[in-house]
Short mmCIF file of C-alpha atoms and ligand atoms in Angstrom, two decimals:
data_model
loop_
_atom_site.label_atom_id
_atom_site.label_comp_id
_atom_site.label_asym_id
_atom_site.label_seq_id
_atom_site.Cartn_x
_atom_site.Cartn_y
_atom_site.Cartn_z
CA MET T 1 63.54 -90.34 78.83
CA ASP T 2 66.76 -89.01 77.48
CA ALA T 3 67.46 -92.30 75.81
CA ILE T 4 64.15 -92.17 74.02
CA LEU T 5 64.77 -88.68 72.83
CA GLN T 6 68.18 -89.74 71.75
CA GLN T 7 66.80 -92.76 69.88
CA PHE T 8 63.79 -91.16 68.20
CA PHE T 9 64.23 -87.36 68.16
CA ASN T 10 67.92 -87.03 67.62
CA TRP T 11 68.19 -83.67 65.78
CA GLY T 12 71.77 -84.31 64.79
CA VAL T 13 70.91 -87.52 63.03
CA MET T 14 67.87 -85.93 61.48
CA ALA T 15 69.92 -83.06 60.07
CA GLN T 16 72.31 -85.55 58.70
CA ALA T 17 69.53 -87.62 57.17
CA LEU T 18 67.59 -84.69 55.76
CA PRO T 19 69.40 -84.34 52.34
CA LEU T 20 68.98 -88.03 51.58
CA LEU T 21 65.34 -87.98 52.77
CA LEU T 22 64.62 -85.03 50.55
CA LYS T 23 66.16 -86.86 47.63
CA GLY T 24 63.88 -89.77 48.56
CA LEU T 25 60.91 -87.44 48.70
CA GLY T 26 61.81 -86.38 45.19
CA MET T 27 61.56 -90.03 44.09
CA THR T 28 58.31 -90.44 46.00
CA LEU T 29 56.88 -87.42 44.09
CA LEU T 30 58.27 -88.70 40.82
CA ILE T 31 56.49 -92.00 41.25
CA CYS T 32 53.28 -90.17 42.11
CA ALA T 33 53.67 -87.86 39.10
CA VAL T 34 53.83 -90.93 36.80
CA VAL T 35 51.39 -93.24 38.57
CA ILE T 36 48.57 -90.75 39.37
CA PRO T 37 47.93 -89.45 35.87
CA LEU T 38 48.42 -92.86 34.28
CA GLY T 39 46.30 -94.58 36.90
CA ALA T 40 43.58 -92.00 36.45
CA LEU T 41 43.61 -92.40 32.72
CA GLY T 42 43.70 -96.16 32.89
CA GLY T 43 40.93 -96.07 35.48
CA LEU T 44 38.78 -93.83 33.31
CA LEU T 45 39.20 -96.14 30.30
CA ALA T 46 38.41 -99.19 32.41
CA ALA T 47 35.34 -97.41 33.81
CA LEU T 48 34.14 -96.59 30.29
CA ALA T 49 34.78 -100.19 29.19
CA SER T 50 32.90 -101.55 32.16
CA THR T 51 29.85 -99.56 31.16
CA ALA T 52 30.18 -100.34 27.43
CA GLN T 53 27.55 -102.07 25.29
CA ALA T 54 29.93 -104.74 23.98
CA ARG T 55 29.87 -107.64 26.40
CA ALA T 56 33.39 -108.87 25.80
CA LEU T 57 34.77 -105.39 26.49
CA ARG T 58 32.59 -104.98 29.57
CA TRP T 59 33.60 -108.37 31.07
CA SER T 60 37.30 -107.84 30.43
CA ALA T 61 37.15 -104.49 32.17
CA ILE T 62 35.33 -105.95 35.17
CA ALA T 63 37.78 -108.81 35.38
CA PHE T 64 40.70 -106.37 35.26
CA VAL T 65 39.20 -104.21 37.96
CA ASP T 66 38.34 -107.18 40.23
CA LEU T 67 41.75 -108.85 39.81
CA PHE T 68 43.82 -105.83 40.65
CA ARG T 69 41.59 -104.70 43.49
CA ALA T 70 41.84 -108.12 45.07
CA LEU T 71 45.57 -108.55 44.56
CA PRO T 72 47.68 -107.02 47.39
CA PRO T 73 49.88 -104.41 45.84
CA LEU T 74 52.94 -105.71 47.58
CA VAL T 75 52.39 -109.17 46.13
CA LEU T 76 51.92 -107.63 42.74
CA LEU T 77 55.11 -105.56 43.01
CA ILE T 78 57.33 -108.40 44.14
CA PHE T 79 55.86 -110.65 41.49
CA ILE T 80 56.65 -108.11 38.73
CA TYR T 81 60.11 -107.29 40.10
CA ALA T 82 61.26 -110.71 41.32
CA GLY T 83 58.92 -113.17 39.61
CA LEU T 84 58.95 -111.99 36.01
CA PRO T 85 62.74 -112.42 35.65
CA PHE T 86 62.00 -116.17 35.70
CA ALA T 87 60.14 -115.62 32.48
CA GLY T 88 63.03 -113.69 31.13
CA LEU T 89 61.60 -110.20 31.81
CA ARG T 90 63.93 -108.22 34.06
CA LEU T 91 62.68 -104.73 34.96
CA SER T 92 64.35 -101.87 36.76
CA PRO T 93 62.98 -101.10 40.22
CA PHE T 94 61.34 -97.92 38.88
CA ALA T 95 59.67 -99.67 35.96
CA ALA T 96 58.44 -102.47 38.24
CA VAL T 97 57.07 -99.99 40.79
CA THR T 98 55.36 -97.92 38.11
CA ILE T 99 53.68 -100.89 36.43
CA ALA T 100 52.55 -102.48 39.68
CA PHE T 101 51.13 -99.29 41.08
CA PHE T 102 49.60 -98.36 37.74
CA LEU T 103 47.71 -101.65 37.62
CA ASN T 104 46.62 -101.40 41.25
CA ASN T 105 45.51 -97.78 40.91
CA SER T 106 43.79 -98.11 37.62
CA ALA T 107 41.53 -100.60 39.24
CA TYR T 108 40.67 -98.26 42.13
CA PHE T 109 40.29 -95.25 39.93
CA ALA T 110 38.04 -97.34 37.63
CA GLU T 111 35.65 -98.05 40.47
CA ILE T 112 35.47 -94.40 41.41
CA PHE T 113 35.03 -93.09 37.92
CA ARG T 114 32.40 -95.77 37.30
CA ALA T 115 30.41 -94.64 40.29
CA GLY T 116 30.80 -91.05 39.18
CA LEU T 117 29.62 -91.71 35.64
CA LEU T 118 26.69 -93.64 36.90
CA SER T 119 25.76 -90.80 39.23
CA VAL T 120 25.06 -88.47 36.20
CA PRO T 121 21.42 -88.76 35.12
CA LYS T 122 20.90 -90.20 31.59
CA GLY T 123 19.06 -87.10 30.55
CA GLN T 124 22.35 -85.16 30.63
CA ALA T 125 23.89 -87.25 27.87
CA GLU T 126 20.62 -87.21 25.95
CA ALA T 127 20.46 -83.44 26.00
CA ALA T 128 24.00 -83.17 24.82
CA LEU T 129 23.49 -85.72 22.01
CA SER T 130 20.31 -83.99 20.94
CA THR T 131 22.25 -80.81 20.27
CA GLY T 132 24.68 -82.73 17.99
CA LEU T 133 27.54 -83.39 20.33
CA THR T 134 29.35 -86.65 19.58
CA PRO T 135 29.40 -89.31 22.27
CA ALA T 136 33.05 -88.37 22.97
CA GLN T 137 32.23 -84.67 23.23
CA THR T 138 29.30 -85.57 25.49
CA LEU T 139 31.67 -87.45 27.75
CA ILE T 140 34.26 -84.67 27.88
CA TRP T 141 32.03 -81.64 28.24
CA VAL T 142 28.93 -82.99 30.04
CA ARG T 143 29.34 -86.36 31.73
CA LEU T 144 32.97 -86.21 33.03
CA PRO T 145 32.80 -82.79 34.63
CA GLN T 146 29.73 -83.79 36.65
CA ALA T 147 31.02 -87.29 37.37
CA THR T 148 34.35 -85.95 38.62
CA ARG T 149 32.68 -83.39 40.79
CA ASN T 150 30.37 -86.04 42.35
CA VAL T 151 33.28 -88.22 43.36
CA LEU T 152 35.94 -85.65 44.07
CA PRO T 153 36.50 -86.71 47.70
CA ASP T 154 36.95 -90.33 46.61
CA LEU T 155 39.36 -89.31 43.90
CA LEU T 156 41.48 -87.25 46.33
CA SER T 157 41.37 -90.07 48.94
CA ASN T 158 42.77 -92.35 46.30
CA VAL T 159 45.56 -89.91 45.59
CA VAL T 160 46.42 -89.93 49.28
CA GLU T 161 46.46 -93.78 49.16
CA ILE T 162 48.84 -93.68 46.19
CA VAL T 163 51.28 -91.39 48.03
CA LYS T 164 51.22 -93.82 50.96
CA LEU T 165 51.54 -96.76 48.59
CA THR T 166 54.82 -95.46 47.23
CA SER T 167 56.56 -96.50 50.51
CA LEU T 168 56.16 -100.07 49.32
CA ALA T 169 58.72 -99.26 46.66
CA SER T 170 61.39 -99.57 49.41
CA VAL T 171 61.14 -103.36 49.19
CA VAL T 172 62.66 -103.31 45.72
CA SER T 173 65.32 -100.80 46.89
CA LEU T 174 63.98 -97.91 44.93
CA GLY T 175 65.32 -94.88 46.73
CA GLU T 176 62.06 -93.26 47.71
CA MET T 177 61.59 -91.56 51.06
CA LEU T 178 61.02 -94.59 53.31
CA HIS T 179 63.92 -96.45 51.72
CA ALA T 180 66.16 -93.43 52.27
CA ALA T 181 65.07 -93.12 55.85
CA ASP T 182 65.64 -96.86 56.56
CA LEU T 183 68.95 -96.69 55.00
CA VAL T 184 70.11 -93.84 57.27
CA ARG T 185 68.57 -95.71 60.21
CA SER T 186 70.67 -98.84 59.47
CA VAL T 187 73.89 -96.80 59.19
CA THR T 188 73.31 -94.65 62.28
CA TYR T 189 71.56 -97.30 64.43
CA ASN T 190 68.99 -94.57 65.25
CA ALA T 191 65.29 -94.41 64.60
CA SER T 192 65.13 -90.66 64.14
CA PRO T 193 65.26 -90.75 60.26
CA LEU T 194 62.06 -92.81 60.36
CA ILE T 195 60.33 -90.17 62.55
CA LEU T 196 61.53 -87.51 60.14
CA ALA T 197 60.13 -89.49 57.20
CA ALA T 198 56.80 -89.88 59.06
CA GLY T 199 56.81 -86.13 59.63
CA LEU T 200 57.39 -85.39 55.96
CA TYR T 201 54.61 -87.76 54.88
CA LEU T 202 52.34 -85.95 57.34
CA LEU T 203 53.41 -82.61 56.02
CA LEU T 204 52.68 -83.74 52.49
CA LEU T 205 49.39 -85.48 53.08
CA TRP T 206 47.75 -83.56 55.93
CA PRO T 207 46.63 -80.58 53.76
CA LEU T 208 45.14 -83.02 51.25
CA VAL T 209 43.30 -85.00 53.98
CA ARG T 210 42.01 -81.62 55.33
CA LEU T 211 40.78 -80.71 51.85
CA ILE T 212 38.94 -84.01 51.43
CA GLY T 213 37.24 -83.43 54.77
CA ARG T 214 36.00 -80.04 53.57
CA PHE T 215 34.69 -81.43 50.29
CA GLU T 216 32.90 -84.24 52.11
CA ARG T 217 31.28 -81.82 54.50
CA ARG T 218 30.21 -79.62 51.58
CA ILE T 219 28.67 -82.57 49.73
CA ALA T 220 26.96 -83.88 52.85
CA GLY T 221 25.66 -80.40 53.76
CA MET D 1 15.35 -85.36 -7.04
CA ALA D 2 15.14 -82.11 -5.10
CA ARG D 3 11.54 -81.44 -4.17
CA SER D 4 10.27 -77.96 -3.65
CA PRO D 5 10.25 -76.77 -0.08
CA GLU D 6 6.55 -75.97 -0.23
CA THR D 7 5.58 -79.64 -0.81
CA THR D 8 8.39 -81.34 1.14
CA PRO D 9 7.29 -81.94 4.69
CA THR D 10 9.59 -80.53 7.32
CA LEU D 11 9.31 -83.72 9.31
CA GLU D 12 8.15 -86.97 7.75
CA VAL D 13 7.76 -90.24 9.59
CA ARG D 14 7.01 -93.37 7.52
CA ALA D 15 5.91 -96.71 8.79
CA LEU D 16 7.86 -96.26 12.07
CA HIS D 17 8.00 -99.30 14.26
CA LYS D 18 9.82 -99.57 17.57
CA ALA D 19 9.99 -102.53 19.91
CA PHE D 20 11.83 -102.79 23.23
CA GLY D 21 12.93 -106.44 23.18
CA SER D 22 9.87 -108.35 22.10
CA GLU D 23 7.49 -105.66 23.25
CA PRO D 24 6.20 -103.51 20.39
CA VAL D 25 5.72 -99.87 21.44
CA LEU D 26 5.25 -98.19 18.06
CA ARG D 27 3.27 -100.13 15.49
CA GLY D 28 3.47 -98.17 12.29
CA ILE D 29 3.41 -94.45 12.68
CA ASP D 30 2.95 -92.32 9.57
CA LEU D 31 3.14 -88.61 10.16
CA SER D 32 4.00 -85.61 8.14
CA VAL D 33 4.51 -82.17 9.60
CA ALA D 34 4.52 -79.14 7.28
CA ARG D 35 6.73 -76.16 7.72
CA SER D 36 5.73 -73.90 10.60
CA GLU D 37 3.03 -76.36 11.64
CA MET D 38 2.48 -77.05 15.32
CA VAL D 39 1.32 -80.61 15.87
CA PHE D 40 0.08 -81.61 19.29
CA VAL D 41 0.38 -85.25 20.40
CA LEU D 42 -2.01 -86.61 23.00
CA GLY D 43 -2.47 -90.10 24.38
CA PRO D 44 -2.62 -92.18 27.50
CA SER D 45 0.52 -93.04 29.44
CA GLY D 46 2.55 -95.73 27.72
CA SER D 47 1.00 -95.13 24.31
CA GLY D 48 4.41 -94.37 22.79
CA LYS D 49 4.43 -90.56 22.60
CA SER D 50 7.88 -90.14 24.03
CA THR D 51 9.27 -93.07 22.09
CA MET D 52 7.96 -91.58 18.86
CA LEU D 53 9.49 -88.16 19.66
CA ARG D 54 12.78 -89.75 20.68
CA CYS D 55 12.94 -91.69 17.39
CA CYS D 56 12.77 -88.36 15.59
CA ASN D 57 16.29 -87.53 16.68
CA ARG D 58 17.33 -91.15 17.14
CA LEU D 59 17.83 -91.03 20.91
CA GLU D 60 15.79 -94.16 20.38
CA GLU D 61 16.79 -96.29 17.41
CA PRO D 62 13.75 -97.24 15.32
CA THR D 63 13.23 -100.94 14.71
CA SER D 64 12.05 -100.17 11.20
CA GLY D 65 10.63 -97.29 9.18
CA GLU D 66 12.04 -94.08 7.88
CA ILE D 67 12.31 -90.49 9.05
CA PHE D 68 13.10 -87.46 6.92
CA ILE D 69 13.95 -83.86 7.85
CA GLU D 70 13.18 -81.58 4.95
CA GLY D 71 13.52 -84.60 2.65
CA ASP D 72 16.93 -85.60 4.07
CA ARG D 73 16.99 -89.07 5.52
CA LEU D 74 17.63 -89.30 9.23
CA THR D 75 17.38 -93.05 9.66
CA GLY D 76 19.48 -95.83 8.21
CA PRO D 77 23.20 -96.34 7.97
CA GLY D 78 25.63 -93.77 6.72
CA VAL D 79 23.69 -90.79 8.10
CA ASN D 80 25.75 -88.05 9.73
CA LEU D 81 23.70 -88.26 12.90
CA ASN D 82 25.41 -85.45 14.72
CA ALA D 83 24.84 -83.07 11.80
CA MET D 84 21.19 -84.15 11.49
CA ARG D 85 20.54 -83.78 15.22
CA GLN D 86 21.47 -80.12 14.91
CA ARG D 87 18.38 -79.71 12.82
CA VAL D 88 16.11 -81.28 15.33
CA GLY D 89 15.85 -79.40 18.60
CA MET D 90 14.58 -81.22 21.69
CA VAL D 91 13.08 -80.01 24.91
CA PHE D 92 12.71 -82.49 27.75
CA GLN D 93 10.20 -82.79 30.56
CA SER D 94 12.99 -82.68 33.19
CA PHE D 95 14.83 -79.79 31.39
CA ASN D 96 18.14 -81.66 31.47
CA LEU D 97 20.20 -78.48 31.77
CA TYR D 98 23.87 -79.00 32.51
CA PRO D 99 24.17 -78.13 36.25
CA HIS D 100 27.88 -77.39 36.05
CA LEU D 101 27.42 -74.65 33.41
CA THR D 102 25.68 -71.29 33.55
CA ALA D 103 22.66 -70.60 31.42
CA MET D 104 25.03 -68.99 28.97
CA GLY D 105 27.31 -72.08 29.08
CA ASN D 106 24.39 -74.35 28.45
CA VAL D 107 23.35 -72.51 25.36
CA THR D 108 26.89 -72.00 23.93
CA LEU D 109 28.16 -75.55 24.45
CA ALA D 110 26.97 -76.98 21.11
CA LEU D 111 27.49 -73.67 19.30
CA ARG D 112 31.21 -73.88 20.23
CA ARG D 113 31.96 -77.57 20.21
CA VAL D 114 29.77 -78.67 17.31
CA GLN D 115 29.34 -75.57 15.20
CA LYS D 116 32.90 -74.48 16.05
CA LYS D 117 31.96 -70.90 16.58
CA SER D 118 34.26 -68.53 18.50
CA ARG D 119 33.36 -67.77 22.07
CA ALA D 120 32.33 -64.24 21.15
CA GLU D 121 30.19 -65.44 18.29
CA ALA D 122 28.57 -68.16 20.34
CA GLU D 123 27.83 -65.81 23.21
CA ALA D 124 26.22 -63.30 20.87
CA ILE D 125 23.93 -66.00 19.53
CA ALA D 126 23.22 -67.35 22.99
CA ALA D 127 22.44 -63.85 24.26
CA GLU D 128 19.88 -63.48 21.49
CA ALA D 129 18.30 -66.87 22.27
CA LEU D 130 18.17 -66.08 25.99
CA ASP D 131 16.57 -62.76 25.14
CA LYS D 132 13.90 -64.55 23.16
CA VAL D 133 12.93 -66.53 26.20
CA GLY D 134 13.04 -63.51 28.46
CA LEU D 135 16.13 -64.47 30.45
CA SER D 136 18.80 -62.06 29.41
CA ASP D 137 19.30 -61.13 33.05
CA ARG D 138 19.92 -64.74 34.09
CA ALA D 139 22.71 -65.61 31.64
CA ARG D 140 25.35 -65.95 34.39
CA HIS D 141 23.18 -68.00 36.69
CA HIS D 142 23.57 -71.73 37.16
CA PRO D 143 20.47 -73.97 36.69
CA GLY D 144 20.33 -74.53 40.45
CA GLN D 145 19.77 -70.77 40.88
CA LEU D 146 16.83 -70.72 38.53
CA SER D 147 13.17 -71.69 38.95
CA GLY D 148 11.80 -74.67 37.02
CA GLY D 149 10.07 -72.39 34.57
CA GLN D 150 13.27 -70.43 33.99
CA GLN D 151 15.25 -73.61 33.59
CA GLN D 152 12.83 -74.87 30.94
CA ARG D 153 13.10 -71.55 29.11
CA VAL D 154 16.89 -71.86 29.09
CA ALA D 155 16.48 -75.38 27.70
CA ILE D 156 14.30 -73.93 24.93
CA ALA D 157 16.93 -71.28 24.27
CA ARG D 158 19.59 -74.01 24.11
CA ALA D 159 17.68 -75.78 21.38
CA LEU D 160 16.59 -72.59 19.61
CA ALA D 161 20.17 -71.18 19.39
CA LEU D 162 21.14 -74.03 16.96
CA LYS D 163 18.45 -72.73 14.56
CA PRO D 164 16.83 -76.14 14.18
CA THR D 165 14.42 -77.03 11.41
CA VAL D 166 11.99 -78.62 13.75
CA MET D 167 11.57 -78.71 17.52
CA LEU D 168 10.38 -81.64 19.66
CA PHE D 169 8.78 -80.97 23.04
CA ASP D 170 8.23 -83.89 25.38
CA GLU D 171 5.78 -82.71 28.14
CA PRO D 172 7.69 -79.43 28.57
CA THR D 173 5.44 -78.20 31.42
CA SER D 174 4.59 -81.41 33.20
CA ALA D 175 7.35 -81.00 35.82
CA LEU D 176 6.45 -77.38 36.58
CA ASP D 177 4.49 -75.78 39.35
CA PRO D 178 1.20 -74.62 37.85
CA GLU D 179 2.03 -70.93 38.23
CA LEU D 180 5.18 -71.38 36.14
CA VAL D 181 3.49 -73.15 33.25
CA GLY D 182 2.22 -69.94 31.65
CA ASP D 183 5.72 -68.52 31.07
CA VAL D 184 6.88 -71.56 29.27
CA LEU D 185 3.76 -71.72 27.10
CA ALA D 186 4.17 -68.04 26.25
CA VAL D 187 7.71 -68.75 25.02
CA MET D 188 6.41 -71.66 22.90
CA ARG D 189 3.78 -69.32 21.46
CA ASP D 190 6.52 -66.90 20.45
CA VAL D 191 8.63 -69.72 18.97
CA LYS D 192 5.61 -70.77 16.89
CA ALA D 193 4.94 -67.21 15.82
CA ALA D 194 8.49 -66.97 14.59
CA GLY D 195 7.68 -69.80 12.18
CA MET D 196 9.16 -72.84 13.92
CA THR D 197 7.89 -76.29 13.08
CA MET D 198 6.90 -77.98 16.32
CA LEU D 199 5.87 -81.46 17.46
CA VAL D 200 4.58 -81.19 20.99
CA VAL D 201 3.63 -83.88 23.48
CA SER D 202 1.60 -82.19 26.20
CA HIS D 203 -1.58 -82.37 28.17
CA GLU D 204 -2.13 -78.64 28.06
CA MET D 205 -5.53 -78.85 26.34
CA GLY D 206 -6.16 -75.12 26.49
CA PHE D 207 -2.87 -74.42 24.75
CA ALA D 208 -3.63 -77.12 22.21
CA ARG D 209 -6.93 -75.48 21.26
CA GLU D 210 -5.42 -72.08 21.01
CA ALA D 211 -2.08 -72.73 19.40
CA ALA D 212 -1.97 -76.09 17.70
CA ASP D 213 -2.64 -76.51 14.00
CA ARG D 214 -3.35 -80.18 14.33
CA VAL D 215 -3.92 -82.62 17.20
CA ILE D 216 -2.91 -86.25 17.06
CA PHE D 217 -4.27 -88.87 19.44
CA MET D 218 -2.13 -91.93 20.00
CA ASP D 219 -3.00 -95.21 21.68
CA GLY D 220 -1.16 -98.51 21.71
CA GLY D 221 1.62 -97.33 19.53
CA ARG D 222 -0.66 -96.13 16.72
CA ILE D 223 -2.13 -92.79 15.64
CA VAL D 224 -5.83 -93.37 16.33
CA GLU D 225 -7.22 -90.04 15.30
CA GLN D 226 -6.05 -86.70 14.07
CA GLY D 227 -7.36 -83.38 12.85
CA PRO D 228 -7.80 -79.72 13.85
CA PRO D 229 -7.91 -79.15 17.57
CA ASP D 230 -11.59 -78.26 17.59
CA GLN D 231 -12.49 -81.50 15.97
CA VAL D 232 -10.29 -83.87 17.90
CA LEU D 233 -10.79 -82.17 21.24
CA GLY D 234 -14.37 -81.04 20.68
CA ALA D 235 -15.89 -83.75 18.61
CA PRO D 236 -13.67 -86.89 18.66
CA THR D 237 -14.86 -89.73 16.46
CA HIS D 238 -13.01 -92.48 18.21
CA ASP D 239 -14.10 -94.12 21.44
CA ARG D 240 -10.63 -94.22 22.92
CA THR D 241 -10.13 -90.55 22.19
CA ARG D 242 -13.39 -89.78 23.96
CA ALA D 243 -12.53 -91.97 26.96
CA PHE D 244 -9.16 -90.18 27.19
CA LEU D 245 -10.56 -86.70 26.92
CA ARG D 246 -13.33 -87.38 29.48
CA ARG D 247 -10.56 -87.52 32.14
CA PHE D 248 -9.64 -83.97 31.41
CA HIS D 249 -13.11 -82.58 31.43
CA ALA D 250 -14.19 -84.36 34.55
N1 LIG M 301 14.06 -97.82 27.28
C1 LIG M 301 12.94 -98.60 27.40
N2 LIG M 301 13.06 -99.93 27.57
C2 LIG M 301 11.96 -100.72 27.64
N3 LIG M 301 10.73 -100.28 27.54
C3 LIG M 301 10.51 -98.93 27.33
C4 LIG M 301 11.63 -98.04 27.23
N4 LIG M 301 11.17 -96.78 27.04
C5 LIG M 301 9.82 -96.91 27.00
N5 LIG M 301 9.46 -98.21 27.18
C6 LIG M 301 8.05 -98.71 27.16
O1 LIG M 301 7.42 -98.24 25.99
C7 LIG M 301 6.10 -97.89 26.24
C8 LIG M 301 5.85 -96.52 25.72
O2 LIG M 301 6.63 -95.59 26.49
P1 LIG M 301 6.58 -94.03 26.20
O3 LIG M 301 7.49 -93.42 27.17
O4 LIG M 301 6.87 -93.84 24.77
O5 LIG M 301 5.10 -93.68 26.53
P2 LIG M 301 4.44 -92.24 26.65
O6 LIG M 301 3.23 -92.25 25.75
O7 LIG M 301 5.40 -91.18 26.49
O8 LIG M 301 3.91 -92.27 28.14
P3 LIG M 301 3.82 -91.12 29.29
O9 LIG M 301 2.64 -90.34 28.98
O10 LIG M 301 3.76 -91.89 30.53
O11 LIG M 301 5.07 -90.34 29.17
C9 LIG M 301 5.83 -98.06 27.67
O12 LIG M 301 5.21 -99.28 27.92
C10 LIG M 301 7.24 -98.08 28.32
O13 LIG M 301 7.23 -98.93 29.47
MG1 LIG M 302 6.30 -89.77 27.79
#
């Protein structure tokens, strides 16, 4: 029993690891701060393209979404980081992570926004257009607010997924939280830093997960 | 070039054709509506009434033909459609109020975003429009908190606030419980009394007799018969009009 505590809940090791883990958490949050807005924007554009009149545009958007939803994000990341240099394109770990997660998340956001936009009755846009709003104004003031509200739990779930996804960045040695924790583990020969990292992820995501549950209940009820 | 306002129709439709794919829905509509005139459109389901109305603000793109608002061309390339649509108000069967905005927000949206009015100015205009439809006390309510009749009156206020030249009504009372129809018709009566030009698709025959200046009967994408309400509703000359009206007197 003592050995287990010593190995997993060693407060001394945890205290030692904390500064590095917090620095890693900073990187985790930085990746999120870049990938979430970009992914949401890319997803929105892909969603709009996938419902466009022009067939070429529609099909390219659908192909984009299908490809990056089917491709495992880890495969994508390693390909961009370790594969592209064979084509002469060498990217920093941060750039590789950002691009890979951006592509992956745009595809997921696209599917969510697409469902949201389709959930808004056609009459809404018609009413807006009939009062002289441009199609862009109709999107911004009438369709998007309703679309977003209709899929809010899905959007937030995707945000949670992105935060979890950032831990993959450890494979390209980007110093986000998991990488930091694993580094300390390898130096101290002790698993406590990993427990600490898990606790910090939980602390970060649990409120969000709770919030999603509340939204889902409100929509269901 | 400029024609006098007395002789220029407020709404003029010339040789309007519309097909969905290979299926013709409008087969040559000619219609001219004078200023302050209320024209009622009747016809069986699928005769093209909604399609004709929706062509008049190009929610539906005509296959051919021309439409003019006070002599200004609405159809064809190079038309500033968003500017022209401001002059054509539309009221829908299903209200189509924005559920995420209050009654006030519904009415002010286009005033602010299209007409670029300040919030204060837009709200003053909207308050006046909501007052006209008798809903001053509901300005801060969301559509979900309003009855169907109230929602439709907000929708009328939304169109009215832009001071359109002509207003199109597509079965404005069809989705309402019978006891709420009267309030909406009363508002339409007021709008007409204020001099609005109105093109109304509706099956409210009583209202047509009392308020319409002219009744049009459509069938198969054509105007089959038209004239004063007493004549078209009381003594129709066309078989199809008679057959249609019999259903309402039965
Ligand atoms: N977007 C569309 N695509 C294909 N066909 C359509 C479309 N809109 C209308 N139609 C067809 O055009 C015809 C006329 O429709 P429209 O809605 O104008 O009739 P209506 O006179 O308003 O009928 P109702 O009294 O039922 O409202 C119908 O046969 C309808 O199926
Ligand atoms: Mg119709």
